[in-house]
DNA sequence: TGCCAAAATGACAACGCTGTCAATTTTAAT
DNA sequence: ATTAAAATTGACAGCGTTGTCATTTTGGCA
């Protein structure tokens, strides 16, 4: 039942070291030998023992994904994107949700990377922005790739993937302004997250360019949740009855805003336009469907994983195929429309 | 930087075997010795090497979770529930989404369990219902726990956790009937899933008990998706204008039905009651909020993980704390109401 | 054909832990 | 105090691979 490298070696009548060379794609193995070995591997359905490889070679063939649970779709797309790369590379994925709030978070992470002898780590926001985490990983000499909200990748940079939320927000805002909106509210996500700041900055830049005065009372602090969307939408509508549009920091907040509008009997988009971010399945399942800025988390995840693998191998050459800056695209649906001249 | 068991042994001036005993909670270690060792462990911040433990002891300290992506919330709650148990037991979790449709799925799974030398596996529906998968795991001598839709656990049964969807559907249906509904449509989930059948059976039982004739034209085949909900709700409403209530096989379908009703300008719940299953965050974020049958996936996941760990250890005794049958509870919200006598 | 460097292969230790079994210490009963 | 039994501890092999280095084979060239 259990097939070891020795069995393969016997069947192929070579040494175990040669088998090892073949399964690791090491050079200087004659084609004929390699073929013999491959046939034996297939024949016996040999699976190298991960633990033994890890122990002997100190490569764990396992990478980790660390996240502080933003929303379910985000996390799942991330996982799936990374897993699809792992599959082709023969790696396994260990997931590690952790709470930003937790004081021991860094210690816990450290324990995890040391225990499992992870080959590398993909960090998603907001953990990817945490310098304590980064320092710890540098200390421990762990490879990592960070997914960050930011405008552009330094071409030298070998450990970051950027999502240009600034530009995305700028586009969303511009679109609304073109539709005639002048009083556009901004419902923030978590204050600590860089994506919130980037999106806010994009929104402000768009207003300024269009000569619209920035009204701080239209900018509400909140968090990336449905209920934050409900609350903040309610209060901004109550306080400013000239608001004609809302930019929500993600689709969940936007869905909350939609809910609030419904509660207050406000017609979307006739009386109020609402837009989100992320293009999560969510945004297609609300009524009306959400205008949003689309980012393919799964694609981003794949590129992050590829970058991680190329780092692990110490390859710089193949990096060129890897996209390091993603700019979300505006997807116009039914939750936004022309401003009502009233 | 790297701390091995030998370092700990030296510092505590005992043999490495004794250290091993202590960190594995083996019996027959004197308290004083154990304390000495623990102090050394703390002092050096020793983390046992998982790979070495795996190789030497053929315990991998890793369990797997296998799922065929139902909805995002389900998967994530499952992961979190299991992870919370893993944390206390010092295990890691490997996730393995796989597609039921994929012909090689069983082979792929086999490769995965053999490669990673998984200690055990949690199987979620519909994979938990797949006899090919089960047979393969039995062949490979892998421990597993299945989460299944079914009425009751055989007390002897040591590898299943049941969710009583039958009863849940029965309750939902009864509730609607008490509200005066007589023409209740049923929007099925995937035909192959046992949960669909169980829920359908519960629905039928309720109708029969209440002397309502079963109208097969009110029972629509579908799948567990928003769009299936939209389509099937549309067609059942178009075909039967006396339908006053819809039982959807999960919250996503229900949300789709809500969407369809909105499209058709049907007032919920005044003209039509709609209920779902699962009590996913979803069900609190639709308008109106969904009446649903609540099951705490996270709790179920935790019990599944506990059961798996107790199996792995060969313990039968602690099983008693583990709940093996869960019956979802009716949660009445705003998407259902009294039937309109028309 | 013979010789040599380069290429290919193999032997064997090592990775860090646990299992087995033997050696030692403690306990309790005489 | 003595002794056997029980409890505790330790020595050492082995888990299935990869790394290192030695050995064998190959191919090119005089």
XYZ file of C-alpha atoms (C1' of nucleotides) in Angstrom:
744
model
C 0.000 0.000 0.000
C 2.781 2.383 0.909
C 5.142 3.101 -1.943
C 8.495 4.647 -1.168
C 11.265 5.987 -3.294
C 13.116 2.735 -2.697
C 10.401 0.755 -4.417
C 10.596 2.999 -7.418
C 14.374 2.760 -7.464
C 14.225 -1.029 -7.421
C 11.673 -1.215 -10.181
C 13.654 1.178 -12.346
C 16.907 -0.444 -11.269
C 18.599 2.792 -10.367
C 19.592 4.300 -7.035
C 17.137 6.193 -4.899
C 19.174 9.298 -5.431
C 18.536 9.124 -9.142
C 14.833 8.789 -8.543
C 15.064 11.797 -6.306
C 16.803 13.705 -9.060
C 14.099 12.859 -11.534
C 11.168 13.842 -9.374
C 12.890 17.087 -8.507
C 13.754 17.916 -12.090
C 17.402 18.159 -11.299
C 19.807 18.434 -14.230
C 22.279 15.813 -15.320
C 20.014 12.849 -15.587
C 20.091 11.096 -18.926
C 16.798 11.144 -20.777
C 16.684 7.367 -20.953
C 17.171 7.054 -17.199
C 14.619 9.687 -16.506
C 12.095 7.874 -18.679
C 12.720 4.585 -16.926
C 12.102 6.269 -13.606
C 8.983 8.040 -14.734
C 7.537 4.780 -15.930
C 8.216 3.184 -12.577
C 6.673 6.157 -10.790
C 3.523 5.842 -12.858
C 3.491 2.082 -12.512
C 3.583 2.200 -8.741
C 1.606 5.398 -8.441
C 4.327 6.752 -6.258
C 3.682 9.865 -4.186
C 6.707 11.412 -2.548
C 6.281 11.777 1.174
C 5.971 15.467 1.899
C 7.152 15.159 5.450
C 10.310 13.367 4.477
C 11.084 15.827 1.724
C 10.501 18.636 4.109
C 12.720 17.157 6.772
C 15.543 16.180 4.485
C 15.486 19.117 2.150
C 14.001 21.802 4.357
C 11.538 22.674 1.633
C 8.062 22.250 2.972
C 6.056 22.271 -0.251
C 3.478 24.165 1.692
C 2.610 27.816 1.552
C 0.346 29.771 3.828
C -2.376 32.305 3.340
C -2.946 34.791 6.099
C -5.992 36.988 6.320
C -8.010 38.960 8.765
C -11.401 37.960 7.510
C -12.643 40.784 5.327
C -15.644 39.327 3.552
C -16.395 35.761 2.682
C -16.186 36.163 -1.064
C -12.863 37.900 -0.847
C -11.335 35.171 1.249
C -12.722 32.372 -0.830
C -11.613 33.848 -4.134
C -8.191 34.386 -2.655
C -8.003 30.774 -1.545
C -9.162 29.461 -4.871
C -6.757 31.582 -6.857
C -3.818 30.476 -4.780
C -4.913 26.867 -4.743
C -5.057 26.771 -8.510
C -1.370 27.731 -8.619
C -0.482 25.330 -5.844
C -1.982 22.516 -7.791
C 0.305 23.037 -10.770
C 3.345 23.456 -8.544
C 2.585 20.524 -6.304
C 2.247 22.629 -3.206
C -0.302 22.522 -0.442
C -1.981 25.506 1.129
C -2.358 26.176 4.826
C -4.865 28.843 5.706
C -4.511 31.043 8.708
C -7.228 33.516 9.542
C -6.215 35.823 12.321
C -7.638 38.739 14.086
C -6.005 42.093 13.838
C -7.476 42.944 17.188
C -5.756 40.040 18.876
C -2.686 41.205 20.751
C -0.926 37.888 20.336
C -1.534 37.807 16.627
C 2.092 38.258 15.656
C 3.273 35.637 18.129
C 0.657 33.247 16.895
C 1.692 33.756 13.322
C 5.283 33.201 14.263
C 4.432 29.936 15.948
C 2.564 28.838 12.884
C 5.309 29.563 10.375
C 7.886 27.889 12.576
C 5.808 24.849 13.347
C 4.792 24.162 9.808
C 8.081 25.288 8.237
C 6.081 27.144 5.609
C 7.935 27.873 2.359
C 6.183 31.158 1.905
C 3.241 33.266 2.821
C 0.678 35.354 1.004
C -0.478 38.302 3.063
C -3.727 40.068 2.350
C -4.810 43.478 3.616
C -4.922 44.653 6.299
C -2.268 42.253 7.576
C -0.076 42.999 4.615
C 0.142 46.570 5.869
C 1.247 45.609 9.353
C 4.905 46.341 9.916
C 5.121 44.155 13.007
C 4.098 41.185 10.940
C 6.531 42.096 8.181
C 9.387 42.522 10.601
C 8.669 39.231 12.239
C 8.676 37.476 8.869
C 11.922 39.161 7.892
C 13.411 38.036 11.193
C 12.305 34.502 10.596
C 13.580 34.622 7.047
C 10.265 33.667 5.564
C 9.414 34.484 1.985
C 6.220 36.415 1.546
C 4.180 38.326 -0.964
C 1.978 41.180 0.120
C -1.214 42.222 -1.559
C -1.559 45.921 -0.994
C -3.732 48.804 -1.839
C -1.564 51.300 -3.658
C -0.996 53.112 -6.875
C 1.883 51.422 -8.515
C 4.495 48.781 -8.086
C 8.126 49.713 -7.885
C 9.491 47.592 -10.737
C 12.320 46.451 -8.460
C 9.864 45.381 -5.860
C 9.740 41.658 -5.552
C 7.298 41.125 -2.769
C 4.228 43.241 -3.397
C 1.186 43.122 -5.615
C -0.685 46.368 -5.818
C -4.343 47.050 -6.327
C -4.892 50.564 -7.518
C -7.868 51.504 -5.404
C -7.066 55.147 -5.792
C -7.685 55.063 -9.488
C -10.727 52.880 -9.137
C -12.353 55.335 -6.757
C -11.367 58.169 -9.042
C -13.182 56.488 -11.920
C -16.266 55.757 -9.900
C -16.429 59.302 -8.673
C -15.835 60.758 -12.118
C -18.614 58.654 -13.498
C -21.053 59.950 -10.921
C -19.998 63.520 -11.510
C -20.524 63.086 -15.237
C -23.994 61.910 -14.404
C -24.562 65.277 -12.812
C -24.019 64.439 -9.164
C -22.548 67.187 -7.030
C -23.249 66.027 -3.525
C -21.601 62.674 -3.296
C -21.236 60.994 0.059
C -18.383 58.612 0.848
C -18.968 55.707 3.210
C -15.581 54.577 4.477
C -14.442 51.091 5.299
C -12.287 50.361 8.318
C -10.211 53.348 9.184
C -7.030 51.348 9.586
C -7.142 49.821 6.123
C -5.080 51.374 3.414
C -7.758 50.602 0.838
C -10.068 52.986 2.674
C -7.538 55.784 2.396
C -6.694 55.080 -1.201
C -10.309 55.057 -2.218
C -10.988 58.196 -0.270
C -8.033 59.894 -1.919
C -9.252 58.899 -5.376
C -12.677 60.266 -4.577
C -11.228 63.546 -3.363
C -8.962 63.892 -6.356
C -11.918 63.479 -8.658
C -13.936 66.117 -6.799
C -11.080 68.589 -6.870
C -10.468 68.066 -10.560
C -14.100 68.735 -11.207
C -14.137 71.817 -9.020
C -16.476 70.385 -6.482
C -15.835 71.478 -2.973
C -15.052 68.685 -0.575
C -17.690 68.556 2.097
C -16.292 66.698 5.099
C -19.760 66.097 6.451
C -20.330 63.831 3.469
C -17.410 61.620 4.403
C -18.335 59.086 7.064
C -16.080 56.805 9.009
C -17.226 53.250 9.154
C -16.140 49.687 8.601
C -16.362 47.071 5.894
C -19.703 45.676 6.884
C -23.305 45.627 5.873
C -24.469 47.173 9.115
C -21.976 49.996 8.856
C -23.475 50.694 5.439
C -26.974 50.762 6.870
C -26.079 53.099 9.716
C -23.940 55.502 7.774
C -26.292 55.715 4.854
C -29.117 56.533 7.243
C -27.220 59.282 8.960
C -25.784 60.881 5.858
C -29.206 60.969 4.246
C -30.782 62.401 7.355
C -28.160 65.078 7.758
C -27.867 66.165 4.143
C -31.010 65.972 2.167
C -29.232 67.214 -0.910
C -27.085 64.074 -1.202
C -27.768 62.449 -4.550
C -25.095 59.804 -4.634
C -23.183 57.521 -2.304
C -19.851 55.877 -2.920
C -19.527 52.944 -0.577
C -16.088 51.544 0.179
C -17.124 48.030 -0.771
C -20.108 46.106 -2.008
C -21.184 45.062 1.426
C -21.407 48.626 2.618
C -23.215 49.485 -0.600
C -25.696 46.701 0.040
C -26.247 48.147 3.505
C -26.831 51.561 1.996
C -29.334 50.031 -0.397
C -31.078 48.475 2.572
C -31.198 51.806 4.379
C -32.585 53.544 1.324
C -35.287 50.945 1.157
C -36.109 51.498 4.810
C -36.418 55.220 4.192
C -38.427 54.713 1.046
C -35.877 56.274 -1.208
C -35.914 55.162 -4.832
C -32.652 53.841 -6.258
C -31.312 55.159 -8.593
C -33.969 57.811 -9.243
C -33.492 59.637 -5.960
C -30.118 58.310 -4.959
C -27.249 56.609 -6.729
C -25.168 54.055 -4.841
C -21.939 52.393 -5.908
C -19.683 49.802 -4.356
C -16.268 48.225 -4.794
C -15.076 44.715 -5.549
C -17.732 43.356 -7.873
C -18.442 40.542 -5.483
C -21.300 38.156 -6.332
C -23.124 40.279 -3.847
C -23.230 43.182 -6.231
C -25.221 41.160 -8.722
C -27.727 39.951 -6.189
C -29.003 43.146 -4.711
C -31.912 45.098 -6.024
C -31.079 47.027 -8.030
C -27.779 45.494 -9.103
C -24.803 47.483 -7.925
C -22.553 49.713 -9.930
C -19.117 48.783 -8.670
C -15.396 48.751 -9.382
C -14.466 45.273 -10.458
C -11.342 43.526 -9.292
C -10.744 39.863 -9.922
C -9.515 38.664 -6.587
C -8.874 35.248 -8.019
C -6.550 36.634 -10.677
C -4.751 38.802 -8.182
C -4.337 35.785 -5.940
C -2.882 33.748 -8.770
C -0.319 36.380 -9.547
C 0.577 36.681 -5.913
C 1.100 32.951 -5.702
C 3.190 32.907 -8.862
C 5.335 35.688 -7.519
C 5.783 33.788 -4.283
C 6.840 30.634 -6.078
C 9.300 32.513 -8.242
C 10.764 34.114 -5.121
C 11.026 30.779 -3.396
C 12.970 29.428 -6.326
C 15.121 32.521 -6.418
C 14.089 33.152 -10.000
C 14.044 36.716 -11.157
C 13.623 35.941 -14.825
C 10.089 34.638 -14.951
C 8.842 37.579 -12.934
C 8.058 39.426 -16.108
C 4.943 37.417 -16.762
C 3.606 38.417 -13.405
C 1.373 41.439 -13.270
C 2.119 43.477 -10.199
C -0.386 46.275 -10.414
C -4.076 45.779 -10.916
C -6.510 48.563 -11.593
C -10.148 47.705 -10.996
C -12.579 48.535 -13.780
C -15.794 50.404 -13.478
C -18.856 48.213 -13.932
C -21.985 50.211 -14.431
C -25.187 48.538 -13.338
C -28.530 49.708 -12.076
C -27.832 51.333 -8.740
C -26.545 54.550 -10.266
C -28.133 56.966 -12.669
C -28.300 60.634 -13.620
C -28.658 63.120 -10.806
C -32.164 64.344 -10.343
C -32.185 68.093 -10.924
C -34.287 69.254 -8.078
C 17.534 30.467 15.446
C 16.542 26.885 14.985
C 15.695 25.113 18.207
C 15.492 21.338 18.250
C 14.374 18.847 20.789
C 18.025 18.188 21.571
C 18.536 21.748 22.715
C 15.587 21.456 25.037
C 16.837 18.132 26.351
C 20.246 19.589 27.128
C 18.837 22.619 28.879
C 16.516 20.498 30.971
C 19.221 17.847 31.417
C 17.022 14.962 30.430
C 16.977 12.744 27.367
C 15.293 13.806 24.166
C 12.842 10.995 24.595
C 11.643 12.512 27.830
C 11.142 15.843 26.149
C 9.201 14.047 23.480
C 7.044 12.461 26.159
C 6.290 15.776 27.727
C 5.295 17.567 24.562
C 3.101 14.658 23.588
C 1.421 14.447 26.958
C 2.427 10.875 27.378
C 1.852 9.302 30.773
C 4.540 8.267 33.198
C 6.562 11.401 33.371
C 7.109 12.730 36.861
C 5.597 16.125 37.485
C 8.955 17.592 38.449
C 10.573 16.369 35.240
C 7.709 17.587 33.168
C 7.990 21.021 34.757
C 11.696 21.202 34.092
C 11.069 20.372 30.479
C 8.265 22.837 30.102
C 10.443 25.580 31.462
C 13.147 24.746 28.956
C 10.583 24.681 26.168
C 9.346 28.126 27.112
C 12.846 29.420 27.619
C 13.957 28.421 24.152
C 10.603 29.002 22.554
C 10.799 25.534 21.125
C 8.433 24.548 18.322
C 8.415 20.870 17.442
C 9.101 20.276 13.772
C 5.891 19.019 12.248
C 7.613 17.263 9.399
C 9.879 15.299 11.700
C 6.996 14.322 13.958
C 5.050 13.260 10.946
C 7.866 11.214 9.540
C 8.838 9.546 12.781
C 5.442 8.977 14.233
C 3.317 8.822 11.115
C 0.965 11.316 12.652
C 0.774 14.294 10.397
C -0.831 16.802 12.730
C -2.725 17.961 9.730
C -6.322 17.348 8.818
C -8.070 18.122 5.605
C -11.350 19.697 4.694
C -12.914 18.663 1.435
C -15.775 20.504 -0.151
C -17.431 21.042 -3.448
C -17.965 24.737 -3.079
C -21.576 25.226 -2.081
C -21.792 28.853 -1.026
C -19.059 31.072 0.304
C -20.511 31.509 3.768
C -20.962 27.808 4.216
C -17.387 27.059 3.290
C -15.939 29.821 5.386
C -17.940 28.968 8.481
C -16.891 25.378 8.043
C -13.242 26.365 7.826
C -13.453 28.616 10.828
C -15.219 26.057 12.956
C -12.661 23.407 12.178
C -9.746 25.786 12.564
C -10.872 26.750 16.029
C -10.617 23.101 17.071
C -7.322 22.646 15.262
C -5.860 25.480 17.205
C -6.527 23.874 20.556
C -5.272 20.522 19.346
C -2.189 21.875 17.627
C -3.236 20.692 14.218
C -3.073 22.441 10.882
C -5.797 22.443 8.278
C -5.375 21.729 4.614
C -8.287 22.763 2.461
C -9.226 20.979 -0.670
C -12.044 22.301 -2.798
C -12.942 19.916 -5.547
C -15.460 19.702 -8.235
C -18.038 16.962 -8.185
C -18.248 17.259 -11.938
C -14.562 16.497 -12.378
C -14.064 12.891 -13.432
C -10.659 12.669 -11.790
C -11.903 14.052 -8.548
C -11.484 10.812 -6.615
C -7.991 10.246 -7.989
C -7.044 13.773 -7.146
C -8.290 13.410 -3.623
C -6.367 10.186 -3.273
C -3.191 11.859 -4.413
C -3.735 14.609 -1.909
C -4.311 12.387 1.104
C -1.330 10.257 0.207
C 1.013 13.109 -0.476
C 0.212 15.040 2.633
C -0.268 11.987 4.850
C -3.360 13.635 6.278
C -4.465 12.378 9.708
C -8.091 12.748 8.893
C -10.623 14.387 6.707
C -13.852 16.278 7.168
C -16.220 15.745 4.280
C -19.050 18.112 3.565
C -22.052 17.497 1.358
C -22.324 16.595 -1.416
C -18.939 14.872 -1.279
C -19.841 13.237 1.995
C -22.574 11.387 0.123
C -20.305 10.046 -2.559
C -19.645 6.354 -2.120
C -16.661 6.358 -4.464
C -14.956 8.864 -2.229
C -15.853 6.910 0.880
C -14.584 3.661 -0.577
C -11.342 5.254 -1.621
C -10.818 6.614 1.876
C -11.610 3.267 3.428
C -9.112 1.649 1.061
C -6.474 4.154 2.017
C -7.283 3.694 5.661
C -7.926 7.358 6.231
C -10.034 8.552 9.128
C -12.892 10.753 8.136
C -16.016 12.382 9.451
C -18.914 13.031 7.169
C -21.386 15.841 7.524
C -24.633 14.597 6.131
C -28.185 15.596 5.662
C -30.276 13.062 7.498
C -32.737 12.505 10.256
C -30.798 10.942 13.026
C -27.468 9.547 13.968
C -27.098 5.893 14.696
C -25.650 6.083 18.220
C -23.036 3.507 17.194
C -22.050 5.574 14.256
C -18.660 7.071 14.698
C -18.101 8.883 11.473
C -21.145 10.949 10.701
C -22.676 14.186 11.845
C -26.246 14.656 10.793
C -28.185 17.769 10.007
C -31.870 17.154 10.226
C -33.003 19.004 7.171
C -36.136 16.934 7.009
C -37.390 18.288 10.265
C -36.283 21.798 9.468
C -38.286 21.814 6.255
C -41.210 20.290 8.083
C -41.145 23.165 10.571
C -40.867 25.806 7.895
C -43.706 24.326 5.967
C -45.886 23.928 9.047
C -45.292 27.531 9.922
C -46.436 28.675 6.512
C -49.490 26.476 6.645
C -50.411 27.874 10.039
C -50.200 31.270 8.454
C -52.911 30.160 6.092
C -50.869 29.231 3.058
C -52.204 26.399 0.947
C -50.337 26.755 -2.282
C -46.724 26.529 -1.305
C -44.076 26.171 -3.966
C -40.811 24.376 -3.332
C -37.654 25.518 -5.112
C -35.184 22.650 -5.001
C -31.465 22.819 -4.703
C -29.187 20.542 -6.698
C -30.938 17.320 -7.514
C -28.008 15.168 -6.475
C -27.732 16.590 -2.982
C -29.311 14.721 -0.161
C -30.247 17.947 1.567
C -32.569 18.705 -1.325
C -34.362 15.405 -0.884
C -34.547 15.672 2.871
C -35.978 19.131 2.703
C -38.425 18.119 0.034
C -39.512 15.151 2.118
C -40.060 17.349 5.167
C -42.128 19.716 3.097
C -44.226 16.887 1.732
C -44.751 15.356 5.146
C -46.027 18.638 6.444
C -48.465 19.040 3.568
C -49.794 15.528 3.999
C -50.276 15.941 7.719
C -52.218 19.095 7.063
C -54.329 17.463 4.389
C -53.010 19.591 1.614
C -52.709 17.860 -1.685
C -49.227 17.755 -3.093
C -49.137 19.616 -6.349
C -46.127 18.451 -8.309
C -46.247 21.532 -10.507
C -45.297 23.543 -7.432
C -42.111 21.576 -6.964
C -39.317 22.839 -9.204
C -35.977 21.295 -9.847
C -33.087 23.676 -9.576
C -29.724 24.182 -7.985
C -28.261 25.968 -5.000
C -27.756 29.316 -6.664
C -29.176 32.782 -6.809
C -29.931 32.541 -10.487
C -31.769 29.265 -10.075
C -33.898 31.073 -7.495
C -34.646 33.871 -9.900
C -35.591 31.570 -12.753
C -37.664 29.111 -10.809
C -39.493 31.772 -8.853
C -40.412 33.469 -12.095
C -41.729 30.356 -13.691
C -43.659 29.074 -10.713
C -45.327 32.445 -10.276
C -46.170 32.665 -13.939
C -47.617 29.199 -14.060
C -49.585 29.254 -10.833
C -51.030 32.559 -9.908
C -52.499 31.092 -6.791
C -49.100 30.462 -5.202
C -48.884 32.412 -1.955
C -45.671 31.060 -0.524
C -42.306 29.744 -1.630
C -39.954 27.519 0.297
C -36.500 27.880 -1.171
C -33.937 25.187 -0.534
C -31.386 27.671 0.760
C -30.982 31.361 1.406
C -29.331 32.006 -1.912
C -32.262 30.587 -3.820
C -34.579 32.549 -1.564
C -32.677 35.726 -2.334
C -33.082 34.929 -6.004
C -36.804 34.455 -5.496
C -36.946 37.787 -3.720
C -35.196 39.339 -6.667
C -37.681 37.790 -9.094
C -40.607 39.005 -7.035
C -39.165 42.461 -7.153
C -38.821 42.219 -10.914
C -42.439 41.167 -11.193
C -43.582 43.822 -8.806
C -44.866 41.399 -6.260
C -44.991 42.603 -2.668
C -43.207 40.508 -0.069
C -44.663 39.272 2.240
C -48.085 40.746 1.493
C -48.586 38.951 -1.793
C -46.017 36.219 -1.447
C -44.112 34.652 1.440
C -40.586 33.400 0.836
C -38.397 31.361 3.166
C -34.895 30.017 2.948
C -32.513 27.651 4.717
C -29.221 28.109 6.528
C -29.542 31.497 8.150
C -26.508 32.753 6.289
C -25.540 36.407 6.689
C -27.280 36.702 3.385
C -30.640 36.158 4.972
C -30.209 39.256 7.114
C -29.146 41.441 4.252
C -31.980 41.023 1.822
C -35.040 43.161 1.757
C -37.131 42.108 3.470
C -35.045 39.953 5.770
C -35.516 36.265 5.172
C -37.412 33.801 7.258
C -35.119 30.807 7.328
C -34.126 27.625 9.127
C -31.033 28.356 11.123
C -28.105 26.000 11.363
C -24.838 27.056 12.872
C -22.356 25.719 10.391
C -19.520 26.759 12.620
C -20.839 24.706 15.531
C -21.460 21.734 13.309
C -17.934 22.072 11.979
C -16.512 22.135 15.473
C -18.312 18.986 16.452
C -17.189 17.297 13.270
C -13.595 18.243 14.017
C -13.880 17.037 17.618
C -15.293 13.757 16.433
C -12.453 13.398 13.972
C -9.847 14.050 16.629
C -11.424 11.580 18.997
C -11.442 8.988 16.219
C -7.840 9.669 15.394
C -6.906 9.060 18.987
C -9.059 5.966 19.086
C -11.043 7.414 21.966
C -14.602 6.339 22.290
C -15.166 7.800 25.718
C -15.148 11.501 25.008
C -17.544 11.018 22.140
C -20.407 11.673 24.456
C -19.807 15.384 24.523
C -20.080 15.479 20.787
C -23.451 16.273 19.346
C -24.096 14.172 16.308
C -27.474 15.389 15.176
C -28.342 18.986 14.610
C -31.822 20.216 13.927
C -32.027 23.680 12.437
C -34.373 26.105 14.119
C -37.006 28.205 12.473
C -36.129 31.892 12.418
C -39.076 34.028 11.511
C -38.236 37.327 9.867
C -39.977 39.601 7.435
C -40.182 37.659 4.220
C -43.110 35.573 5.358
C -46.541 36.550 6.610
C -50.148 35.471 6.691
C -51.672 34.263 3.465
C -53.737 36.842 1.727
C -57.331 35.560 1.555
C -58.213 36.450 -1.980
C 43.185 2.892 -29.370
C 43.963 5.343 -25.321
C 43.297 9.162 -22.263
C 40.915 12.769 -19.867
C 37.472 15.907 -18.550
C 32.690 16.148 -18.067
C 28.495 13.994 -17.219
C 25.870 10.707 -14.839
C 25.093 7.851 -11.066
C 25.460 5.930 -6.488
C 26.661 5.270 -1.274
C 25.799 7.042 2.827
C 25.007 10.465 6.373
C 21.716 13.594 8.011
C 17.181 15.967 8.782
C 14.378 16.069 13.959
C 11.472 13.426 15.791
C 8.947 8.893 17.828
C 8.790 3.779 18.793
C 10.875 -0.033 21.048
C 12.918 -1.962 24.532
C 16.356 -2.005 28.014
C 18.196 0.329 32.202
C 17.417 2.785 36.158
C 14.893 4.711 39.922
C 11.034 4.795 42.962
C 7.450 2.688 45.648
C 5.362 -0.401 48.601
C 5.163 -4.596 50.894
C 7.544 -7.741 53.665
C 16.466 -3.183 55.644
C 15.268 -6.087 51.549
C 13.098 -7.150 47.394
C 9.990 -7.424 43.785
C 6.993 -4.805 41.123
C 5.889 -0.568 39.136
C 7.040 3.744 37.478
C 10.196 6.533 35.178
C 13.892 7.454 32.126
C 17.221 6.748 28.426
C 19.846 4.606 24.206
C 19.328 3.762 19.784
C 17.217 2.550 15.465
C 14.406 4.110 11.872
C 10.811 7.109 9.363
C 11.544 8.544 3.628
C 13.673 11.839 1.667
C 17.751 15.174 0.045
C 22.695 16.862 0.307
C 27.478 15.751 -0.130
C 30.907 13.671 -2.110
C 32.931 9.603 -4.200
C 32.647 6.553 -8.082
C 31.510 5.092 -12.585
C 30.309 5.964 -17.264
C 30.379 8.655 -21.403
C 32.083 11.107 -25.279
C 35.583 13.882 -27.552
C 40.049 14.229 -29.155
C 44.914 13.150 -29.901
